[in-house]
Amino acid sequence: MAPPDIENTKAFAEKLHRGQTDKAGAPYIGHVLRVHENLLRLFPDASSDEQRAALLHDAIEDCDVSAGDLRGAGFSERTVAIVEAVTKRAGEGLSYLERIERLAVSGDLSAMRVKIADLTDNSDPARLAALPPERALSLGKRYGRALDILRAAISAI
């Protein structure tokens, strides 16, 4: 059985994130769709698995969904592995920077590309401008450092 196509993956992501909002109060699905768009813009050769993972990158972390649920919905092992690689795990005891560094040394190019697409949206000046200035500055620095680490890791591959 073929995995869901990109349009069906978008619809699945919309269903998962229905009713969720981002830090600025906008519908969360906008972020998910922009991450997919960023992936295609930054990495025009993005695989179908990378594209699906971009659309599902926050599914395990922010929705009541497990890796097994994604597999059960027809997503490939590779898509699920990418999603798992970019997912923050409750109780893992790692700081944000430690999680980024772990991803950078993993050698998982696809996961790093999806995370770069995510961080590109998170660090967008228009999105940050919707937040209180102190929070925007803090997040901008955090995301900028993460982007630097992941870009350096990709350039070393």
Coordinates of N, CA and C in Angstrom, one line a residue:
M1 N 0.8 -1.2 0.0 CA 0.0 0.0 0.0 C 0.9 1.2 0.0
A2 N 0.6 2.2 -0.9 CA 1.3 3.4 -1.0 C 1.0 4.3 0.2
P3 N 2.0 5.1 0.7 CA 1.7 6.0 1.8 C 0.8 7.1 1.3
P4 N 0.1 7.8 2.2 CA -0.7 9.0 1.8 C 0.1 10.0 1.0
D5 N -0.5 10.5 -0.1 CA 0.2 11.5 -0.9 C 0.2 12.8 -0.1
I6 N 0.9 13.8 -0.7 CA 1.1 15.1 0.1 C -0.2 15.8 0.4
E7 N -1.1 15.8 -0.5 CA -2.4 16.5 -0.2 C -3.1 15.8 0.9
N8 N -3.1 14.4 0.9 CA -3.8 13.7 2.0 C -3.0 13.9 3.3
T9 N -1.7 14.0 3.3 CA -0.9 14.3 4.5 C -1.3 15.6 5.0
K10 N -1.4 16.6 4.2 CA -1.9 18.0 4.6 C -3.2 17.9 5.3
A11 N -4.1 17.2 4.7 CA -5.5 17.0 5.3 C -5.4 16.3 6.7
F12 N -4.5 15.3 6.8 CA -4.3 14.6 8.0 C -3.7 15.5 9.1
A13 N -2.7 16.3 8.7 CA -2.1 17.3 9.6 C -3.2 18.3 10.1
E14 N -4.0 18.8 9.2 CA -5.0 19.8 9.5 C -6.0 19.2 10.5
K15 N -6.3 17.9 10.4 CA -7.2 17.3 11.3 C -6.5 17.2 12.7
L16 N -5.3 16.8 12.7 CA -4.5 16.6 14.0 C -4.4 17.9 14.7
H17 N -4.2 19.0 14.0 CA -3.9 20.3 14.7 C -5.1 21.2 14.8
R18 N -6.3 20.7 14.4 CA -7.5 21.5 14.5 C -7.7 22.0 15.9
G19 N -7.9 23.3 16.0 CA -8.2 24.0 17.2 C -6.9 24.4 18.0
Q20 N -5.8 24.0 17.5 CA -4.5 24.5 18.1 C -4.1 25.8 17.6
T21 N -3.4 26.6 18.4 CA -2.9 27.9 18.0 C -1.4 28.0 18.4
D22 N -0.7 28.9 17.7 CA 0.7 29.1 17.9 C 0.9 30.1 19.0
K23 N 2.1 30.5 19.4 CA 2.4 31.4 20.5 C 1.8 32.7 20.3
A24 N 1.5 33.1 19.0 CA 0.8 34.4 18.8 C -0.7 34.3 18.7
G25 N -1.2 33.1 18.8 CA -2.7 32.9 18.8 C -3.2 32.6 17.4
A26 N -2.4 32.4 16.4 CA -2.8 32.1 15.0 C -3.0 30.6 14.9
P27 N -3.9 30.1 14.0 CA -4.1 28.7 13.8 C -2.8 28.0 13.6
Y28 N -2.5 26.9 14.3 CA -1.2 26.2 14.3 C -0.9 25.6 12.9
I29 N -2.0 25.2 12.2 CA -1.8 24.6 10.9 C -1.0 25.5 9.9
G30 N -1.1 26.8 10.1 CA -0.3 27.7 9.3 C 1.1 27.5 9.4
H31 N 1.6 27.2 10.6 CA 3.0 26.9 10.8 C 3.4 25.6 10.1
V32 N 2.6 24.6 10.3 CA 2.9 23.3 9.6 C 3.0 23.5 8.1
L33 N 2.1 24.2 7.5 CA 2.1 24.4 6.1 C 3.3 25.2 5.6
R34 N 3.7 26.2 6.4 CA 4.9 27.0 6.1 C 6.1 26.2 6.2
V35 N 6.2 25.3 7.2 CA 7.4 24.4 7.3 C 7.5 23.6 6.0
H36 N 6.4 23.0 5.5 CA 6.5 22.3 4.3 C 6.9 23.2 3.1
E37 N 6.4 24.4 3.0 CA 6.8 25.3 2.0 C 8.3 25.7 2.1
N38 N 8.8 25.9 3.3 CA 10.2 26.2 3.6 C 11.0 25.1 3.1
L39 N 10.6 23.8 3.4 CA 11.4 22.7 3.0 C 11.6 22.6 1.5
L40 N 10.5 22.9 0.8 CA 10.6 22.8 -0.7 C 11.4 24.0 -1.2
R41 N 11.3 25.1 -0.6 CA 12.1 26.3 -1.0 C 13.6 26.1 -0.7
L42 N 13.9 25.7 0.5 CA 15.3 25.5 0.9 C 16.0 24.3 0.3
F43 N 15.2 23.2 0.1 CA 15.7 21.9 -0.3 C 14.8 21.4 -1.5
P44 N 14.9 22.0 -2.7 CA 14.0 21.6 -3.8 C 14.0 20.1 -4.1
D45 N 15.1 19.4 -3.7 CA 15.2 18.0 -3.9 C 14.6 17.2 -2.8
A46 N 13.8 17.8 -1.9 CA 13.3 17.1 -0.7 C 12.5 15.9 -1.2
S47 N 12.7 14.8 -0.5 CA 12.0 13.5 -0.8 C 10.6 13.6 -0.3
S48 N 9.8 12.7 -0.8 CA 8.4 12.6 -0.3 C 8.4 12.3 1.2
D49 N 9.3 11.5 1.7 CA 9.3 11.2 3.1 C 9.6 12.5 3.9
E50 N 10.6 13.3 3.4 CA 10.9 14.6 4.1 C 9.7 15.5 4.0
Q51 N 9.0 15.6 2.9 CA 7.8 16.4 2.8 C 6.7 16.0 3.7
R52 N 6.5 14.7 3.8 CA 5.4 14.2 4.7 C 5.8 14.5 6.2
A53 N 7.1 14.3 6.5 CA 7.6 14.6 7.8 C 7.5 16.0 8.2
A54 N 7.7 16.9 7.2 CA 7.6 18.3 7.5 C 6.2 18.7 7.9
L55 N 5.2 18.0 7.3 CA 3.8 18.3 7.6 C 3.4 17.6 8.9
L56 N 4.1 16.6 9.3 CA 3.8 15.9 10.5 C 4.8 16.2 11.7
H57 N 5.7 17.1 11.5 CA 6.8 17.3 12.4 C 6.4 17.5 13.9
D58 N 5.3 18.1 14.1 CA 4.8 18.3 15.5 C 3.7 17.4 15.9
A59 N 3.4 16.4 15.1 CA 2.2 15.5 15.4 C 2.4 14.7 16.7
I60 N 3.6 14.1 16.9 CA 3.8 13.3 18.1 C 3.9 14.2 19.3
E61 N 4.6 15.3 19.1 CA 4.9 16.2 20.2 C 3.6 17.0 20.7
D62 N 2.8 17.4 19.8 CA 1.7 18.3 20.1 C 0.3 17.7 20.0
C63 N 0.2 16.5 19.5 CA -1.1 15.9 19.3 C -1.2 14.6 20.0
D64 N -2.3 14.0 20.1 CA -2.4 12.7 20.8 C -2.2 11.6 19.8
V65 N -0.9 11.6 19.3 CA -0.6 10.6 18.2 C 0.8 10.0 18.6
S66 N 0.9 8.8 18.3 CA 2.2 8.1 18.5 C 2.8 7.7 17.2
A67 N 4.0 7.3 17.2 CA 4.7 6.8 16.0 C 3.9 5.6 15.4
G68 N 3.4 4.8 16.3 CA 2.5 3.6 15.8 C 1.3 4.1 15.1
D69 N 0.7 5.2 15.6 CA -0.5 5.8 15.0 C -0.2 6.2 13.6
L70 N 1.0 6.9 13.4 CA 1.4 7.3 12.1 C 1.7 6.2 11.1
R71 N 2.3 5.1 11.7 CA 2.5 3.9 10.8 C 1.1 3.3 10.4
G72 N 0.2 3.3 11.4 CA -1.1 2.8 11.2 C -1.9 3.6 10.1
A73 N -1.6 4.9 10.0 CA -2.2 5.8 9.0 C -1.6 5.6 7.6
G74 N -0.6 4.7 7.6 CA 0.0 4.4 6.3 C 1.4 5.1 6.0
F75 N 1.9 5.8 6.9 CA 3.1 6.5 6.7 C 4.3 5.6 6.8
S76 N 5.3 5.8 6.0 CA 6.5 4.9 5.9 C 7.3 5.0 7.1
E77 N 8.1 3.9 7.3 CA 9.1 3.9 8.4 C 10.0 5.1 8.4
R78 N 10.4 5.5 7.2 CA 11.3 6.6 7.0 C 10.7 7.9 7.4
T79 N 9.4 8.1 7.0 CA 8.7 9.3 7.4 C 8.6 9.4 8.9
V80 N 8.2 8.3 9.5 CA 8.0 8.2 11.0 C 9.4 8.4 11.7
A81 N 10.4 7.9 11.2 CA 11.8 8.1 11.8 C 12.2 9.5 11.8
I82 N 11.9 10.2 10.7 CA 12.2 11.7 10.6 C 11.4 12.4 11.7
V83 N 10.1 12.2 11.7 CA 9.3 12.8 12.7 C 9.8 12.5 14.1
E84 N 10.1 11.3 14.4 CA 10.6 11.0 15.7 C 11.9 11.7 16.0
A85 N 12.8 11.9 15.0 CA 14.1 12.5 15.2 C 14.0 14.0 15.6
V86 N 12.9 14.6 15.2 CA 12.7 16.1 15.5 C 11.7 16.3 16.6
T87 N 11.3 15.2 17.2 CA 10.3 15.3 18.3 C 10.9 15.5 19.7
K88 N 10.5 16.5 20.4 CA 10.9 16.6 21.8 C 10.1 15.6 22.6
R89 N 10.9 14.8 23.4 CA 10.3 13.8 24.3 C 10.1 14.3 25.7
A90 N 9.0 14.1 26.2 CA 8.7 14.5 27.6 C 9.6 13.6 28.5
G91 N 10.3 14.3 29.5 CA 11.1 13.5 30.4 C 12.4 13.1 29.9
E92 N 12.9 13.5 28.7 CA 14.2 13.1 28.2 C 15.3 13.8 28.9
G93 N 15.0 14.9 29.6 CA 16.1 15.6 30.4 C 17.1 16.4 29.6
L94 N 16.9 16.6 28.3 CA 17.8 17.4 27.5 C 17.3 18.8 27.3
S95 N 18.3 19.7 27.3 CA 17.9 21.1 27.0 C 17.6 21.3 25.5
Y96 N 17.1 22.4 25.2 CA 16.8 22.6 23.7 C 18.1 22.5 22.9
L97 N 19.2 23.2 23.4 CA 20.4 23.1 22.7 C 21.0 21.7 22.6
E98 N 20.9 21.0 23.7 CA 21.3 19.6 23.6 C 20.6 18.7 22.6
R99 N 19.3 19.0 22.5 CA 18.5 18.2 21.5 C 18.9 18.6 20.1
I100 N 19.2 19.9 19.9 CA 19.7 20.3 18.5 C 21.0 19.7 18.2
E101 N 21.9 19.7 19.2 CA 23.3 19.1 19.0 C 23.2 17.6 18.8
R102 N 22.3 17.0 19.5 CA 22.1 15.5 19.2 C 21.6 15.3 17.8
L103 N 20.7 16.1 17.3 CA 20.2 16.0 16.0 C 21.4 16.2 15.0
A104 N 22.2 17.2 15.3 CA 23.3 17.6 14.4 C 24.3 16.5 14.2
V105 N 24.6 15.8 15.3 CA 25.6 14.7 15.3 C 25.0 13.4 14.8
S106 N 23.7 13.3 14.7 CA 23.0 12.1 14.2 C 23.4 11.7 12.8
G107 N 23.7 12.7 12.0 CA 24.0 12.4 10.6 C 22.7 12.2 9.8
D108 N 21.5 12.4 10.4 CA 20.2 12.2 9.7 C 19.9 13.5 8.9
L109 N 20.4 13.5 7.7 CA 20.2 14.7 6.8 C 18.8 15.1 6.7
S110 N 17.9 14.1 6.5 CA 16.5 14.4 6.3 C 15.9 15.1 7.5
A111 N 16.2 14.6 8.7 CA 15.7 15.2 9.9 C 16.2 16.6 10.1
M112 N 17.5 16.8 9.8 CA 18.1 18.1 9.9 C 17.4 19.1 8.9
R113 N 17.1 18.7 7.7 CA 16.5 19.5 6.8 C 15.1 19.9 7.2
V114 N 14.3 18.9 7.8 CA 13.0 19.3 8.3 C 13.1 20.2 9.4
K115 N 14.1 20.0 10.3 CA 14.2 20.9 11.5 C 14.6 22.3 11.0
I116 N 15.5 22.4 10.0 CA 15.9 23.7 9.5 C 14.6 24.4 8.9
A117 N 13.8 23.7 8.2 CA 12.6 24.3 7.7 C 11.7 24.8 8.8
D118 N 11.6 24.0 9.9 CA 10.8 24.4 11.1 C 11.4 25.7 11.7
L119 N 12.7 25.7 11.9 CA 13.3 26.8 12.6 C 13.3 28.1 11.7
T120 N 13.3 27.9 10.4 CA 13.2 29.0 9.5 C 11.8 29.7 9.7
D121 N 10.8 29.0 9.9 CA 9.5 29.6 10.2 C 9.4 30.2 11.6
N122 N 10.0 29.4 12.5 CA 9.9 29.9 13.9 C 10.7 31.2 14.1
S123 N 11.7 31.4 13.3 CA 12.6 32.6 13.4 C 12.2 33.7 12.5
D124 N 11.1 33.5 11.7 CA 10.6 34.5 10.8 C 10.4 35.8 11.6
P125 N 11.0 37.0 11.2 CA 10.7 38.2 11.9 C 9.3 38.6 12.0
A126 N 8.5 38.3 11.0 CA 7.0 38.6 11.1 C 6.4 37.8 12.3
R127 N 6.7 36.6 12.4 CA 6.2 35.8 13.5 C 6.7 36.2 14.8
L128 N 8.0 36.5 14.9 CA 8.5 37.0 16.2 C 8.0 38.3 16.6
A129 N 7.6 39.2 15.6 CA 7.1 40.5 15.9 C 5.7 40.4 16.6
A130 N 5.0 39.3 16.5 CA 3.7 39.1 17.1 C 3.8 38.8 18.6
L131 N 5.1 38.6 19.1 CA 5.3 38.2 20.5 C 5.8 39.4 21.3
P132 N 5.7 39.3 22.6 CA 6.3 40.4 23.4 C 7.8 40.5 23.1
P133 N 8.3 41.7 23.0 CA 9.7 42.0 22.6 C 10.8 41.1 23.3
E134 N 10.7 41.0 24.6 CA 11.7 40.2 25.3 C 11.6 38.7 24.8
R135 N 10.5 38.2 24.7 CA 10.3 36.8 24.3 C 10.8 36.6 22.8
A136 N 10.4 37.6 22.0 CA 10.9 37.5 20.6 C 12.4 37.5 20.5
L137 N 13.1 38.4 21.3 CA 14.5 38.4 21.3 C 15.1 37.1 21.7
S138 N 14.6 36.6 22.8 CA 15.1 35.3 23.4 C 14.9 34.2 22.4
L139 N 13.7 34.0 21.8 CA 13.5 33.0 20.8 C 14.3 33.2 19.6
G140 N 14.4 34.4 19.1 CA 15.2 34.7 17.9 C 16.7 34.2 18.1
K141 N 17.2 34.5 19.2 CA 18.6 34.0 19.5 C 18.7 32.5 19.6
R142 N 17.7 31.9 20.2 CA 17.7 30.4 20.4 C 17.6 29.8 19.0
Y143 N 16.7 30.2 18.2 CA 16.5 29.6 16.9 C 17.6 29.9 16.0
G144 N 18.2 31.1 16.1 CA 19.4 31.4 15.2 C 20.5 30.5 15.5
R145 N 20.8 30.3 16.8 CA 21.9 29.4 17.2 C 21.6 28.0 16.7
A146 N 20.4 27.5 16.8 CA 20.0 26.2 16.4 C 20.2 26.0 14.8
L147 N 19.8 27.1 14.1 CA 20.0 27.1 12.7 C 21.5 27.0 12.3
D148 N 22.3 27.8 13.0 CA 23.8 27.7 12.7 C 24.3 26.3 13.0
I149 N 24.0 25.7 14.0 CA 24.5 24.3 14.4 C 24.0 23.3 13.3
L150 N 22.8 23.4 12.9 CA 22.3 22.4 11.9 C 22.8 22.7 10.5
R151 N 23.0 23.9 10.1 CA 23.6 24.3 8.8 C 25.0 23.8 8.8
A152 N 25.7 24.0 9.8 CA 27.1 23.6 9.9 C 27.2 22.0 9.8
A153 N 26.3 21.3 10.4 CA 26.3 19.9 10.4 C 26.0 19.4 9.0
I154 N 25.1 20.0 8.3 CA 24.7 19.6 6.9 C 25.9 19.9 6.0
S155 N 26.6 21.0 6.2 CA 27.7 21.4 5.3 C 28.9 20.4 5.5
A156 N 28.9 19.8 6.6 CA 30.0 18.8 6.9 C 29.7 17.4 6.3
I157 N 28.5 17.2 5.9 CA 28.1 15.9 5.4 C 28.6 15.7 3.9

